mmCIF file of C-alpha atoms in Angstrom:
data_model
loop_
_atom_site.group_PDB
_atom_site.id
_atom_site.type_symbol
_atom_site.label_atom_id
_atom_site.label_comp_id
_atom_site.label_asym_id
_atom_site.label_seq_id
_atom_site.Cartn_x
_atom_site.Cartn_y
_atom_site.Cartn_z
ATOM 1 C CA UNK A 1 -69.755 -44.439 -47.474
ATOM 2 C CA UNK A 2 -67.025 -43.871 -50.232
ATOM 3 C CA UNK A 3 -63.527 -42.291 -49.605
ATOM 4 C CA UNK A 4 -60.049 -42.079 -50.632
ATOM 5 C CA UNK A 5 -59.337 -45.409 -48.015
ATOM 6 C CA UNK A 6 -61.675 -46.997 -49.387
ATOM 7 C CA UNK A 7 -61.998 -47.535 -53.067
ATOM 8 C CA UNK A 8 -65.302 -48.259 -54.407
ATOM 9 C CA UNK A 9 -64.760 -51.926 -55.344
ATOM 10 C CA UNK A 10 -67.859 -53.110 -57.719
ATOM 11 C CA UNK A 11 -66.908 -56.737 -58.606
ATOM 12 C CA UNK A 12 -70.265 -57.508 -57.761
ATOM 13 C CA UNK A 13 -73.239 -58.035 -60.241
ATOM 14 C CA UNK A 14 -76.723 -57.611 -59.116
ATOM 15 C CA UNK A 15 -78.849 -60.319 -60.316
ATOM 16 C CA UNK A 16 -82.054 -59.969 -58.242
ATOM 17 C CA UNK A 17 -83.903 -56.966 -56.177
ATOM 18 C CA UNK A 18 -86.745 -57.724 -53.996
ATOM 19 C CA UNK A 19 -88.660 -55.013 -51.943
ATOM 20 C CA UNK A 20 -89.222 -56.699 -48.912
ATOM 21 C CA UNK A 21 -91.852 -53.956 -47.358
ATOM 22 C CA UNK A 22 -90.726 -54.316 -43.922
ATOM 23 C CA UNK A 23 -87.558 -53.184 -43.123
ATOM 24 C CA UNK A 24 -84.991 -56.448 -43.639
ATOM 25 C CA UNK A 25 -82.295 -57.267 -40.950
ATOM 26 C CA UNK A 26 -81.303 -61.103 -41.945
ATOM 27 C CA UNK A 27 -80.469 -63.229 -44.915
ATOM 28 C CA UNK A 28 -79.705 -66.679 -44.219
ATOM 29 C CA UNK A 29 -79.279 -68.995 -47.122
ATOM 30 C CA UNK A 30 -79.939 -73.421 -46.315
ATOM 31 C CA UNK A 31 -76.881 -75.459 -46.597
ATOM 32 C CA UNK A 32 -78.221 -78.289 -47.756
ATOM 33 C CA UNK A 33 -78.865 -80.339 -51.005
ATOM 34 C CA UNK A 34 -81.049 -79.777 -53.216
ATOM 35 C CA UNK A 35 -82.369 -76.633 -50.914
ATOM 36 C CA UNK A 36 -79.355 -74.488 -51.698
ATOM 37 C CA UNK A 37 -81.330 -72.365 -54.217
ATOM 38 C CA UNK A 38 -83.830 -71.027 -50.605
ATOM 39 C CA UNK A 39 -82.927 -68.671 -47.835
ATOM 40 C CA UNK A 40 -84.950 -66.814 -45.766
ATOM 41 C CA UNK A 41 -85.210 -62.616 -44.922
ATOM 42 C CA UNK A 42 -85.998 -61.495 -41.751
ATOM 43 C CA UNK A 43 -87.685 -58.679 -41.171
ATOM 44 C CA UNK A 44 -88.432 -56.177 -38.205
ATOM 45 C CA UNK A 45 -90.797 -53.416 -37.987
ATOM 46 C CA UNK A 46 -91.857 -50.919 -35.471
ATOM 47 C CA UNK A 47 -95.765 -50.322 -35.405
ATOM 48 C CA UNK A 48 -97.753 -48.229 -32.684
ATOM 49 C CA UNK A 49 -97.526 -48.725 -29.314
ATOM 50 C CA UNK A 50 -99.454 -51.418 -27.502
ATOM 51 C CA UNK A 51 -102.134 -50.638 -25.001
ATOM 52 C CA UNK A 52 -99.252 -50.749 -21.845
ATOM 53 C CA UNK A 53 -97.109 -48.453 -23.906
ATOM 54 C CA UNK A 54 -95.008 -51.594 -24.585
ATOM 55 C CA UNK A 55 -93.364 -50.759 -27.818
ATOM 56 C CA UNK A 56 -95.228 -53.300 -30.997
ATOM 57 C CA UNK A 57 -92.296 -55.077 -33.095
ATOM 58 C CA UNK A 58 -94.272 -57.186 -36.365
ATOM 59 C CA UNK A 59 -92.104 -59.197 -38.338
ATOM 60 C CA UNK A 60 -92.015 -61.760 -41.702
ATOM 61 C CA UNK A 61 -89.948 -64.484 -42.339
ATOM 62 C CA UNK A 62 -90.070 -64.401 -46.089
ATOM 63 C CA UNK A 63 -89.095 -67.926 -47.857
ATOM 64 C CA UNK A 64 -87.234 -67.359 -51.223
ATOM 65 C CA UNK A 65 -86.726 -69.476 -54.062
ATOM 66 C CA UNK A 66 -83.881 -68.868 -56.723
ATOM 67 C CA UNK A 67 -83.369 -70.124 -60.088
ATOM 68 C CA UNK A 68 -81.185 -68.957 -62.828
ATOM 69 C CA UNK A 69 -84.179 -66.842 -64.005
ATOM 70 C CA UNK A 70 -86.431 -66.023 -61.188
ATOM 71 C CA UNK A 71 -86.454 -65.047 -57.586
ATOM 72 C CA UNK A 72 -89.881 -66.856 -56.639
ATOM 73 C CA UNK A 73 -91.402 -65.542 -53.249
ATOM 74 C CA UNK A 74 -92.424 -69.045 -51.335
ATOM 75 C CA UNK A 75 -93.923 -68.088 -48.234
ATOM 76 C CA UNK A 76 -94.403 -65.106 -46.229
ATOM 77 C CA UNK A 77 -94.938 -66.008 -42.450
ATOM 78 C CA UNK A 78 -95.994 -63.056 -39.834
ATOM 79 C CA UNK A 79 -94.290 -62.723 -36.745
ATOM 80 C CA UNK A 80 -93.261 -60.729 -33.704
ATOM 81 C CA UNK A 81 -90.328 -59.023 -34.874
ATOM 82 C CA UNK A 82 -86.979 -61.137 -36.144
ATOM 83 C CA UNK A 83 -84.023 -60.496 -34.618
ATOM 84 C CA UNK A 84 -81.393 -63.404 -36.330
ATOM 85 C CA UNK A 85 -82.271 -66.654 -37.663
ATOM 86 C CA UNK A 86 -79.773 -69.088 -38.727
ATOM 87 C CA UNK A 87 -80.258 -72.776 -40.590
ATOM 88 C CA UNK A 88 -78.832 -75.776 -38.891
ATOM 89 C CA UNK A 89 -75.616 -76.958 -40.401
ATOM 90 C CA UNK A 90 -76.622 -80.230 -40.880
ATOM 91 C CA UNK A 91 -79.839 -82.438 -41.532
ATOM 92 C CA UNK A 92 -81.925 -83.720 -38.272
ATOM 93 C CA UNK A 93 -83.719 -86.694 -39.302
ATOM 94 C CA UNK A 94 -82.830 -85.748 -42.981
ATOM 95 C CA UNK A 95 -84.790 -82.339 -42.581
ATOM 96 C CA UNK A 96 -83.854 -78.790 -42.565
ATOM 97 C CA UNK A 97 -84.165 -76.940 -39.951
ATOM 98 C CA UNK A 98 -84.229 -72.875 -39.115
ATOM 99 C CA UNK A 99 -83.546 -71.145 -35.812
ATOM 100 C CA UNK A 100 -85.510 -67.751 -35.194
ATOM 101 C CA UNK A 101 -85.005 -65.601 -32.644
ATOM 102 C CA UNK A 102 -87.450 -62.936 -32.122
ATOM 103 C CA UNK A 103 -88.948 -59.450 -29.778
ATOM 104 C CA UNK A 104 -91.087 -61.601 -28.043
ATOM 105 C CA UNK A 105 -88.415 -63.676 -25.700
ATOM 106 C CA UNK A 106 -88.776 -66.568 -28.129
ATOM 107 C CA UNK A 107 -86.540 -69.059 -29.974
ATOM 108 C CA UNK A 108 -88.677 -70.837 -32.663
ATOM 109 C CA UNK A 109 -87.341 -73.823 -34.800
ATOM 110 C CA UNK A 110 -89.107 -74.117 -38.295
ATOM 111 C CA UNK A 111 -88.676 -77.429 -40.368
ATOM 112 C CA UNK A 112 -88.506 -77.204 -44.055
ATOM 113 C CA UNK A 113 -90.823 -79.195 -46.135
ATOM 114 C CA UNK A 114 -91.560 -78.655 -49.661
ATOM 115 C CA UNK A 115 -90.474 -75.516 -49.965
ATOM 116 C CA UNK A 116 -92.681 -74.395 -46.838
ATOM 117 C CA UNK A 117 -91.492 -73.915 -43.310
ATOM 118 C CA UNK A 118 -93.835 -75.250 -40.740
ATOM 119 C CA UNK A 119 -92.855 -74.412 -37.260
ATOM 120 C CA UNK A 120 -91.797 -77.369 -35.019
ATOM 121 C CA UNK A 121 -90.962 -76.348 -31.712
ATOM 122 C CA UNK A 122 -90.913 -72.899 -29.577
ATOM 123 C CA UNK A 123 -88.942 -72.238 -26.458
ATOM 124 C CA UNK A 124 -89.814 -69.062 -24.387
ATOM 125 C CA UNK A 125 -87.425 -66.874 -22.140
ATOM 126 C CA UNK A 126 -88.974 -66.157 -19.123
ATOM 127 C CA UNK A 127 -88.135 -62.743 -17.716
ATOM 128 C CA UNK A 128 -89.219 -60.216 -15.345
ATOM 129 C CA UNK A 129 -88.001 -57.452 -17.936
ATOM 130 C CA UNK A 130 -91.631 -57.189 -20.604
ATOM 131 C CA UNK A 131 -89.681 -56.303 -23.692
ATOM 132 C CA UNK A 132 -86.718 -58.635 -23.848
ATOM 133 C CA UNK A 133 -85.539 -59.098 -27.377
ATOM 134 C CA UNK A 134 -83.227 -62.276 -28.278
ATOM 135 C CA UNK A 135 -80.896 -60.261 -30.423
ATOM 136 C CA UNK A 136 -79.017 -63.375 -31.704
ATOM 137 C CA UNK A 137 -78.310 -67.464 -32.216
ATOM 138 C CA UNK A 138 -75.915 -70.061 -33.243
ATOM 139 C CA UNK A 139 -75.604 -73.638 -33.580
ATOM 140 C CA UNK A 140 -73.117 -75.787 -32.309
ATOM 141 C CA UNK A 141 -72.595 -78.125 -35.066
ATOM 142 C CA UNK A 142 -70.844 -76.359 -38.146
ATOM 143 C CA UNK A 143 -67.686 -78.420 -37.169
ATOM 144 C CA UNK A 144 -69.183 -81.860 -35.658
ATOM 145 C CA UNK A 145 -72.704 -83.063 -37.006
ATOM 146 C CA UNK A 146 -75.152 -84.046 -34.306
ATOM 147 C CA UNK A 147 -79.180 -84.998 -34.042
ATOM 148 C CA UNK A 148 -79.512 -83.508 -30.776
ATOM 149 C CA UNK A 149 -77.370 -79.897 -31.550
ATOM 150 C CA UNK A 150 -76.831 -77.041 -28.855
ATOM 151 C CA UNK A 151 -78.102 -73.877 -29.203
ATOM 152 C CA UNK A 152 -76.381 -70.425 -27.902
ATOM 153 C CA UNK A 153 -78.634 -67.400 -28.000
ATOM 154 C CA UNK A 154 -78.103 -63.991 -26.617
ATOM 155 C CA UNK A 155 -80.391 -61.108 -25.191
ATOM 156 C CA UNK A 156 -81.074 -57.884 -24.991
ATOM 157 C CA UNK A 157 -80.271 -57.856 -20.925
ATOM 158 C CA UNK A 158 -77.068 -59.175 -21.326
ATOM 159 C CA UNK A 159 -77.397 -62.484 -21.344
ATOM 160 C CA UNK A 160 -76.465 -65.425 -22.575
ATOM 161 C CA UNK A 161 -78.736 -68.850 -22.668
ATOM 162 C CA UNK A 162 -77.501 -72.390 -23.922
ATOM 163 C CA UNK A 163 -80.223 -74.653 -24.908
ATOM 164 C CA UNK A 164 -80.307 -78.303 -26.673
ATOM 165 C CA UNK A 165 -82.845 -79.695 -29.114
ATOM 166 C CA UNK A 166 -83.509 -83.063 -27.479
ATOM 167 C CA UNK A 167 -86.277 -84.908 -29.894
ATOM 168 C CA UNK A 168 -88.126 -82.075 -31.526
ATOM 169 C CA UNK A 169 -88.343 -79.881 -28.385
ATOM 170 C CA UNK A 170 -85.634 -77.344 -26.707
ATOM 171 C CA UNK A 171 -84.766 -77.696 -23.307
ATOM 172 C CA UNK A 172 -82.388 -74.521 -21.641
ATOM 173 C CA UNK A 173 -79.213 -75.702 -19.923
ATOM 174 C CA UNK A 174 -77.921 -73.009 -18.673
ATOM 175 C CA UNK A 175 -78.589 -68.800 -18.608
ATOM 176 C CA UNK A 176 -76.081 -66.587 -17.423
ATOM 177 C CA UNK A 177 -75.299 -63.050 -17.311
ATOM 178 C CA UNK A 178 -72.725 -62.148 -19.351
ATOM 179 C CA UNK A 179 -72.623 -58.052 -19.920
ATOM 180 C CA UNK A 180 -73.637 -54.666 -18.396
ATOM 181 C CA UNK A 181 -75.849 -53.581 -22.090
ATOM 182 C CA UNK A 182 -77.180 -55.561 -25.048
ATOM 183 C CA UNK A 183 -75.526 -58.711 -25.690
ATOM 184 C CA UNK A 184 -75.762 -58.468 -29.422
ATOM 185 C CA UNK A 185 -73.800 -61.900 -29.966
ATOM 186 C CA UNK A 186 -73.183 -64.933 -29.039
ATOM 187 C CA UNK A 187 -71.441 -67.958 -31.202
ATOM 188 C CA UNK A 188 -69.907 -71.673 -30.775
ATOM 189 C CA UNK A 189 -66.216 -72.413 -30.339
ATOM 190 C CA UNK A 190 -66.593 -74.973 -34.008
ATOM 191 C CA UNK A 191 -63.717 -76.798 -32.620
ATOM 192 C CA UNK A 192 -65.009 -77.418 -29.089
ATOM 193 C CA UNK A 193 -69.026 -76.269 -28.845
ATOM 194 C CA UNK A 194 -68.143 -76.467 -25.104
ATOM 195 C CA UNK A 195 -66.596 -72.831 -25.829
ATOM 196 C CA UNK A 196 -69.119 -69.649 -26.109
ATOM 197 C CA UNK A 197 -68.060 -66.352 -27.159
ATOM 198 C CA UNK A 198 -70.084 -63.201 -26.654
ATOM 199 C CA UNK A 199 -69.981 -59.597 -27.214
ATOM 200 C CA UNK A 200 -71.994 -56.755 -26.027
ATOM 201 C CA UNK A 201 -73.042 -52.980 -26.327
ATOM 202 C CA UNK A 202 -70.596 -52.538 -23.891
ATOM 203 C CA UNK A 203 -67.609 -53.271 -25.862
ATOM 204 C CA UNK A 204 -65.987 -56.471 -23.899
ATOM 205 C CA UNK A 205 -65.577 -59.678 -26.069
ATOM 206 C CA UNK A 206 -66.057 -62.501 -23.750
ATOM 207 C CA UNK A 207 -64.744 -66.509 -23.850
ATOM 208 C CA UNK A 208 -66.956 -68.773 -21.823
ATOM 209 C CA UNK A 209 -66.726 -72.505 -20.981
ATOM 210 C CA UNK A 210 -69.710 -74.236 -19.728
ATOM 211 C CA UNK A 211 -67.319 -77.253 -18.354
ATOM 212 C CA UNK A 212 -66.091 -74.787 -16.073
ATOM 213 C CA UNK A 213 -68.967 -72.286 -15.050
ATOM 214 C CA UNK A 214 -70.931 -68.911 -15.950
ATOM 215 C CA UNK A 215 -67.633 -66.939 -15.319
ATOM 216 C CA UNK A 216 -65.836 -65.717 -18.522
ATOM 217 C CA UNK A 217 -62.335 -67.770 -18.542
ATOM 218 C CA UNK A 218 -61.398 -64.716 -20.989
ATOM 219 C CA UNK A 219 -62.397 -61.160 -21.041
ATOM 220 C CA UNK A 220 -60.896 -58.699 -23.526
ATOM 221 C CA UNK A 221 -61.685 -54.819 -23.834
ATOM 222 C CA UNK A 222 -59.836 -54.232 -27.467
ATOM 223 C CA UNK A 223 -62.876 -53.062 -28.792
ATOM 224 C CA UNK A 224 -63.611 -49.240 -28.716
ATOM 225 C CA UNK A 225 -67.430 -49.635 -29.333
ATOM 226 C CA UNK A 226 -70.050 -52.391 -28.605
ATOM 227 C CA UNK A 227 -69.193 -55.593 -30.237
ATOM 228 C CA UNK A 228 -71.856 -57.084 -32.804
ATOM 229 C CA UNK A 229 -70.536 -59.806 -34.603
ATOM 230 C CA UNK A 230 -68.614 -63.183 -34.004
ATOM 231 C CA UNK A 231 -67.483 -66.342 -36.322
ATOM 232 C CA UNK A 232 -65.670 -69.162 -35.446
ATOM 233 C CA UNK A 233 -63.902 -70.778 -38.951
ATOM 234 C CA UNK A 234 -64.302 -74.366 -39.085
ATOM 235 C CA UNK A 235 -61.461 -75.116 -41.042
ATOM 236 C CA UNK A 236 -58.470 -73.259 -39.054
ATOM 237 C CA UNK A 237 -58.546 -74.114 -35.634
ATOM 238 C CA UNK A 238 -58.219 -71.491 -33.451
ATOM 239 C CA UNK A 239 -59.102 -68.950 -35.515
ATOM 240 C CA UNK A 240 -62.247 -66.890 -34.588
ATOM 241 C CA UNK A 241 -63.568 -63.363 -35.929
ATOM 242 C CA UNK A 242 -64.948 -60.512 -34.031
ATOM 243 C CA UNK A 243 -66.365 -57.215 -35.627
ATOM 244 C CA UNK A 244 -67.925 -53.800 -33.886
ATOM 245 C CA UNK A 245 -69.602 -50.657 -33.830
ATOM 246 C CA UNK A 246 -65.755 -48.686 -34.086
ATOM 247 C CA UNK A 247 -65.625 -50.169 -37.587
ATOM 248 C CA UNK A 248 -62.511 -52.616 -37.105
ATOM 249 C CA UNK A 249 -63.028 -56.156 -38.078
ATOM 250 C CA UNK A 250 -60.759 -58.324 -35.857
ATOM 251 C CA UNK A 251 -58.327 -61.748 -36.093
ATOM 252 C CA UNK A 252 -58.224 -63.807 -33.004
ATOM 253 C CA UNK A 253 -56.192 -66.826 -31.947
ATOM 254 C CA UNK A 254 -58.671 -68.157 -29.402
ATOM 255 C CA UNK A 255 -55.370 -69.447 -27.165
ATOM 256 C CA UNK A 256 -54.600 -65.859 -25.998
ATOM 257 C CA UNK A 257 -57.471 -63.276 -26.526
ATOM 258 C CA UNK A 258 -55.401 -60.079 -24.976
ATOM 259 C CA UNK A 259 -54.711 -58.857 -28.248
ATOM 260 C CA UNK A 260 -56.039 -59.662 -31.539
ATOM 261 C CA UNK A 261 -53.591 -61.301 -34.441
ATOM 262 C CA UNK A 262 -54.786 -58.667 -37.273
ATOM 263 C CA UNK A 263 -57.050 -55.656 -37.615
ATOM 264 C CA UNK A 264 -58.478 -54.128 -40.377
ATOM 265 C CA UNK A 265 -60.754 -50.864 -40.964
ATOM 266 C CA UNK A 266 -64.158 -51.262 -42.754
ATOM 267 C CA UNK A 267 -66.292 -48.212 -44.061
ATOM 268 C CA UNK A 268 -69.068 -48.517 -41.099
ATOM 269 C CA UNK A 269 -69.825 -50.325 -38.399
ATOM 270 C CA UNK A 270 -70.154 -53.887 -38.511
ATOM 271 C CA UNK A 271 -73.420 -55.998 -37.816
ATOM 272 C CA UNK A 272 -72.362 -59.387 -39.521
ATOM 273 C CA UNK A 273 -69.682 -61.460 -40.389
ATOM 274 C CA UNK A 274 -69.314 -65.204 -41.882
ATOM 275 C CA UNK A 275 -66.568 -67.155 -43.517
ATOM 276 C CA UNK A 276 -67.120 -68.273 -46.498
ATOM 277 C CA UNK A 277 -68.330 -72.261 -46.570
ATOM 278 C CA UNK A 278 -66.069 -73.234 -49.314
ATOM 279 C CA UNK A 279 -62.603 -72.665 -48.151
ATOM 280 C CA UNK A 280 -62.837 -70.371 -44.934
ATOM 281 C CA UNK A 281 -60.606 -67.818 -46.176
ATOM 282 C CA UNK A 282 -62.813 -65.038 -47.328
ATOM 283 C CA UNK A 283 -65.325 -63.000 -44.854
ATOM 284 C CA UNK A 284 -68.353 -61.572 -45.716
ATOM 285 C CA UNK A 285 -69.271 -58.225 -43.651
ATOM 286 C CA UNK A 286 -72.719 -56.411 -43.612
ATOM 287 C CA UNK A 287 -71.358 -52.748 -42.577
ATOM 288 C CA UNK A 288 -74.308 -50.968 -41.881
ATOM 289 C CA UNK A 289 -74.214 -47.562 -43.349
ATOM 290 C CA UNK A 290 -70.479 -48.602 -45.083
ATOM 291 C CA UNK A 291 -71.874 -51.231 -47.664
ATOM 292 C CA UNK A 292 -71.207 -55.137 -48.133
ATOM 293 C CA UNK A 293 -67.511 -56.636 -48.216
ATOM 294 C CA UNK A 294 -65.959 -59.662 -49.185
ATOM 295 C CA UNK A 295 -62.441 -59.652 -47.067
ATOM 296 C CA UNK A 296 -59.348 -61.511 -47.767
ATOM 297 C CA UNK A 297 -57.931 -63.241 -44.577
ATOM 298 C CA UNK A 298 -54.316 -63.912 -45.344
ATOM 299 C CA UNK A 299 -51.728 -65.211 -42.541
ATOM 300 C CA UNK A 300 -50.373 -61.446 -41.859
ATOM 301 C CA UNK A 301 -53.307 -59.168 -43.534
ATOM 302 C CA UNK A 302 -56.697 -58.906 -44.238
ATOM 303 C CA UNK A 303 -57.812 -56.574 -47.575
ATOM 304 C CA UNK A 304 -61.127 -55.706 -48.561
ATOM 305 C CA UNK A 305 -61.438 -57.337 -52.639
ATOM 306 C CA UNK A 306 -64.912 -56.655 -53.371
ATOM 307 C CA UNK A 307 -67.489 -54.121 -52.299
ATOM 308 C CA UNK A 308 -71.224 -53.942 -52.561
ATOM 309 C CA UNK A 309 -72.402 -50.237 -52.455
ATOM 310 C CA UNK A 310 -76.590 -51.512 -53.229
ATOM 311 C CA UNK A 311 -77.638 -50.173 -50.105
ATOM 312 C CA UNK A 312 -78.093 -47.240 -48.785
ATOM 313 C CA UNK A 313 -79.652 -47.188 -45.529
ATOM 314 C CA UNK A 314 -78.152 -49.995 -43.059
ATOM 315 C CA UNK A 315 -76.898 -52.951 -44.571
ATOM 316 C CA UNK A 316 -77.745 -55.302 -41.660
ATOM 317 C CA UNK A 317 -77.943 -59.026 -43.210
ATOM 318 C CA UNK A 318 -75.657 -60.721 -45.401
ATOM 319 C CA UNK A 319 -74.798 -64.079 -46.272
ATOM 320 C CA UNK A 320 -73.288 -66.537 -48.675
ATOM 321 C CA UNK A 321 -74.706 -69.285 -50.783
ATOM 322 C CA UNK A 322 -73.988 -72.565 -50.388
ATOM 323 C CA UNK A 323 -74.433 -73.300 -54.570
ATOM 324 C CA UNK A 324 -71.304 -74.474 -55.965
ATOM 325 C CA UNK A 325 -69.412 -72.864 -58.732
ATOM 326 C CA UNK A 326 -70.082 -74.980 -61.296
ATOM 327 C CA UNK A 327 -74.213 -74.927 -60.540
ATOM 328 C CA UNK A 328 -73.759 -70.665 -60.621
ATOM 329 C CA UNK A 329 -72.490 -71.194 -64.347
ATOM 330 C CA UNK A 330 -76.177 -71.011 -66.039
ATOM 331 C CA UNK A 331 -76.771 -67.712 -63.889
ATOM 332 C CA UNK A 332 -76.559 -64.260 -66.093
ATOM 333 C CA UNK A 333 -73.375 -62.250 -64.938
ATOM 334 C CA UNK A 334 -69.795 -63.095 -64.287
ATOM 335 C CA UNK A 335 -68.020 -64.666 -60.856
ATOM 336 C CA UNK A 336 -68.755 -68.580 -59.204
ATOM 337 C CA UNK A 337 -70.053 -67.495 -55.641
ATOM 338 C CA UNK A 338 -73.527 -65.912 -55.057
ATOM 339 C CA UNK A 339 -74.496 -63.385 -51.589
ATOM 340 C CA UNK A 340 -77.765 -62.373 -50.715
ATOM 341 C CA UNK A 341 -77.784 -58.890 -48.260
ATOM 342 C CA UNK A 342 -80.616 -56.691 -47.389
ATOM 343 C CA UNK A 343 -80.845 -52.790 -45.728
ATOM 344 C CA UNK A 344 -83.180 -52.086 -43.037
ATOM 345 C CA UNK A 345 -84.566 -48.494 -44.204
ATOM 346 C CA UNK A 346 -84.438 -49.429 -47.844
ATOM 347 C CA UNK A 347 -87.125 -52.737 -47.037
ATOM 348 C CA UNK A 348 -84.600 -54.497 -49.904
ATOM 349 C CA UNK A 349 -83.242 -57.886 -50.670
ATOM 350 C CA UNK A 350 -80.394 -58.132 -53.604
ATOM 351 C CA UNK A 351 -78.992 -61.072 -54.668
ATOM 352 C CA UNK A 352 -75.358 -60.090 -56.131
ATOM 353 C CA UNK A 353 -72.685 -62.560 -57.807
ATOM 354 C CA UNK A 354 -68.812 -62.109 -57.705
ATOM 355 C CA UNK A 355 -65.464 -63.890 -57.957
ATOM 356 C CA UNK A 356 -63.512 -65.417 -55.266
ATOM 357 C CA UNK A 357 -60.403 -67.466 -55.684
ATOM 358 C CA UNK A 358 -61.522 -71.009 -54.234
ATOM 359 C CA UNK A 359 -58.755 -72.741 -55.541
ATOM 360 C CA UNK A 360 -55.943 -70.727 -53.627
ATOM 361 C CA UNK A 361 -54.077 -71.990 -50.898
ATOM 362 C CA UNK A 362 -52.595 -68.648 -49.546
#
């Protein structure tokens, strides 16, 4: 959605399309050498009711490979319907591994070998509620590498669940209940992975501390709409993200949450937001119906420097590449950082390049 506030920005130059035939909700790209050429889509899809008029979710994760030339389908693996998925931030045992979160009450860990994911280890919610969905998941070790890394997910009843991967298996630590609707997100604290935030449909951002309890030790109502996105940067301590359904991307300083440093407007609602991994001063920020946006986070601002308009029908996933600038320079069009994103109606992956100012030290 275009208008006078916001100008259509088009820095960004589509290098791939990729129709994905389910509808597409995730784009995760792996962090790691020499795998930063893969990421995976996610994909949901409603199909006809079940026999007990529960409500049939399919999904794909579908494995991509990217060279200067070609975006190479890997591997196309059917599942109940994916919800989030997010890579590992570092190696375990020298391997790369995937968390998926699913319809089905399940958090799945895939290793990646040669190019194929093979799925290691499941963990299953139990719940008296049939159709659960785990609506998202993060890992606790962006910050502080570990072999045996916490896990945060958060669920479609409200709550929130901390797990661990203790040698190739997950074992749940704690559940709690953290709001009155959908919990649509739940994230690590970098700094301290002892710290949880969450947000939910019912618009209250939420600090946890699992030293202390299942109580909140912060609870802050700012938001005028459910809240469906959190980052924590790993480079400024302190400083967290939070976006929602009112369409307001917000700054926090994670010592006082009553009111957030810095605001800015976006063109829709928001359904994801990351920092970029080079210097953790740009934001990427799937809008839904208002397009893709890389964001400027300077110490009194934030401004909206390039805009991705590809997608018409919810913009749901989006995600940087972890390829540096100099291995981008074979690729066709102009700029040194790569994004994939992906629309839910529209069943469409696009891989887009632009510019972003990694040497500045505003």
């Amino acid at each position: 959605m275009e208008d006078s506030h916001f100008p259509p920005l088009q820095h960004f130059e589509t290098l791939f399309k990729y129709n994905t035939e389910f509808s597409a909700d995730s784009v995760e790209w792996c962090p790691h050498d020499p795998n930063k050429n893969i990421f995976v889509c996610g994909n949901y899809q409603l199909g006809e009711p079940s026999n007990d008029n529960t409500t049939n979710r399919l999904g794909r994760i579908l494995l991509f490979a990217l060279s200067e030339n070609h975006l190479t389908l890997c591997q196309s693996i059917n599942t109940e319907a994916i919800l989030d998925q997010k890579w590992c931030p570092n190696q375990i045992n020298g391997t790369s591994l995937l968390g998926v979160v699913n319809a089905k009450r399940a958090l799945q860990i895939y290793r990646l070998e040669n190019s194929n994911l093979i799925l290691m280890t499941e963990f299953k919610f139990s719940d008296s509620v049939s159709e659960t969905l785990i609506l998202s998941l993060d890992w606790s070790t962006a910050k502080y590498e570990s072999q045996q890394p916490h896990i945060t997910c958060s669920d479609s009843n409200g709550n929130i669940h901390l797990l661990q991967l203790q040698n190739d298996k997950l074992v749940l630590q704690q559940s709690w209940h953290g709001h009155s609707f959908q919990a649509w997100i739940a994230g690590f604290y970098y700094w301290d992975p002892n710290i949880v935030f969450s947000g939910g449909d019912d618009a209250v951002f939420l600090k946890f501390d699992k030293r202390i309890g299942d109580s909140p030790v912060a609870k802050n109502r700012e938001h005028d709409a459910g809240v469906t996105s959190f980052h924590s940067n790993k480079s400024n301590e302190f400083i967290v993200v939070s976006g929602s359904y009112d369409e307001n991307i917000r700054l926090w300083d994670i010592r006082n949450i009553k009111n957030s440093l810095n605001l800015i407007k976006m063109p829709g609602p928001l359904w994801r937001l990351k920092w970029d991994p080079f210097i953790q001063k740009y934001l990427l920020a799937a809008s839904m119906l208002g397009g893709v946006h890389i964001i400027k986070v300077l110490p009194n601002k934030m401004e909206i420097v390039d805009s991705y308009y590809e997608h018409k029908n919810i913009a749901y996933g989006a995600d940087w590449s972890f390829l540096e600038p100099d291995a981008l320079e074979t690729f066709h069009g102009e700029g040194n950082v790569l994004v994939g994103s992906c629309s839910f109606y529209d069943q469409l992956v696009c891989i887009s390049k632009t510019y972003c100012d990694l040497e500045s030290n505003y």
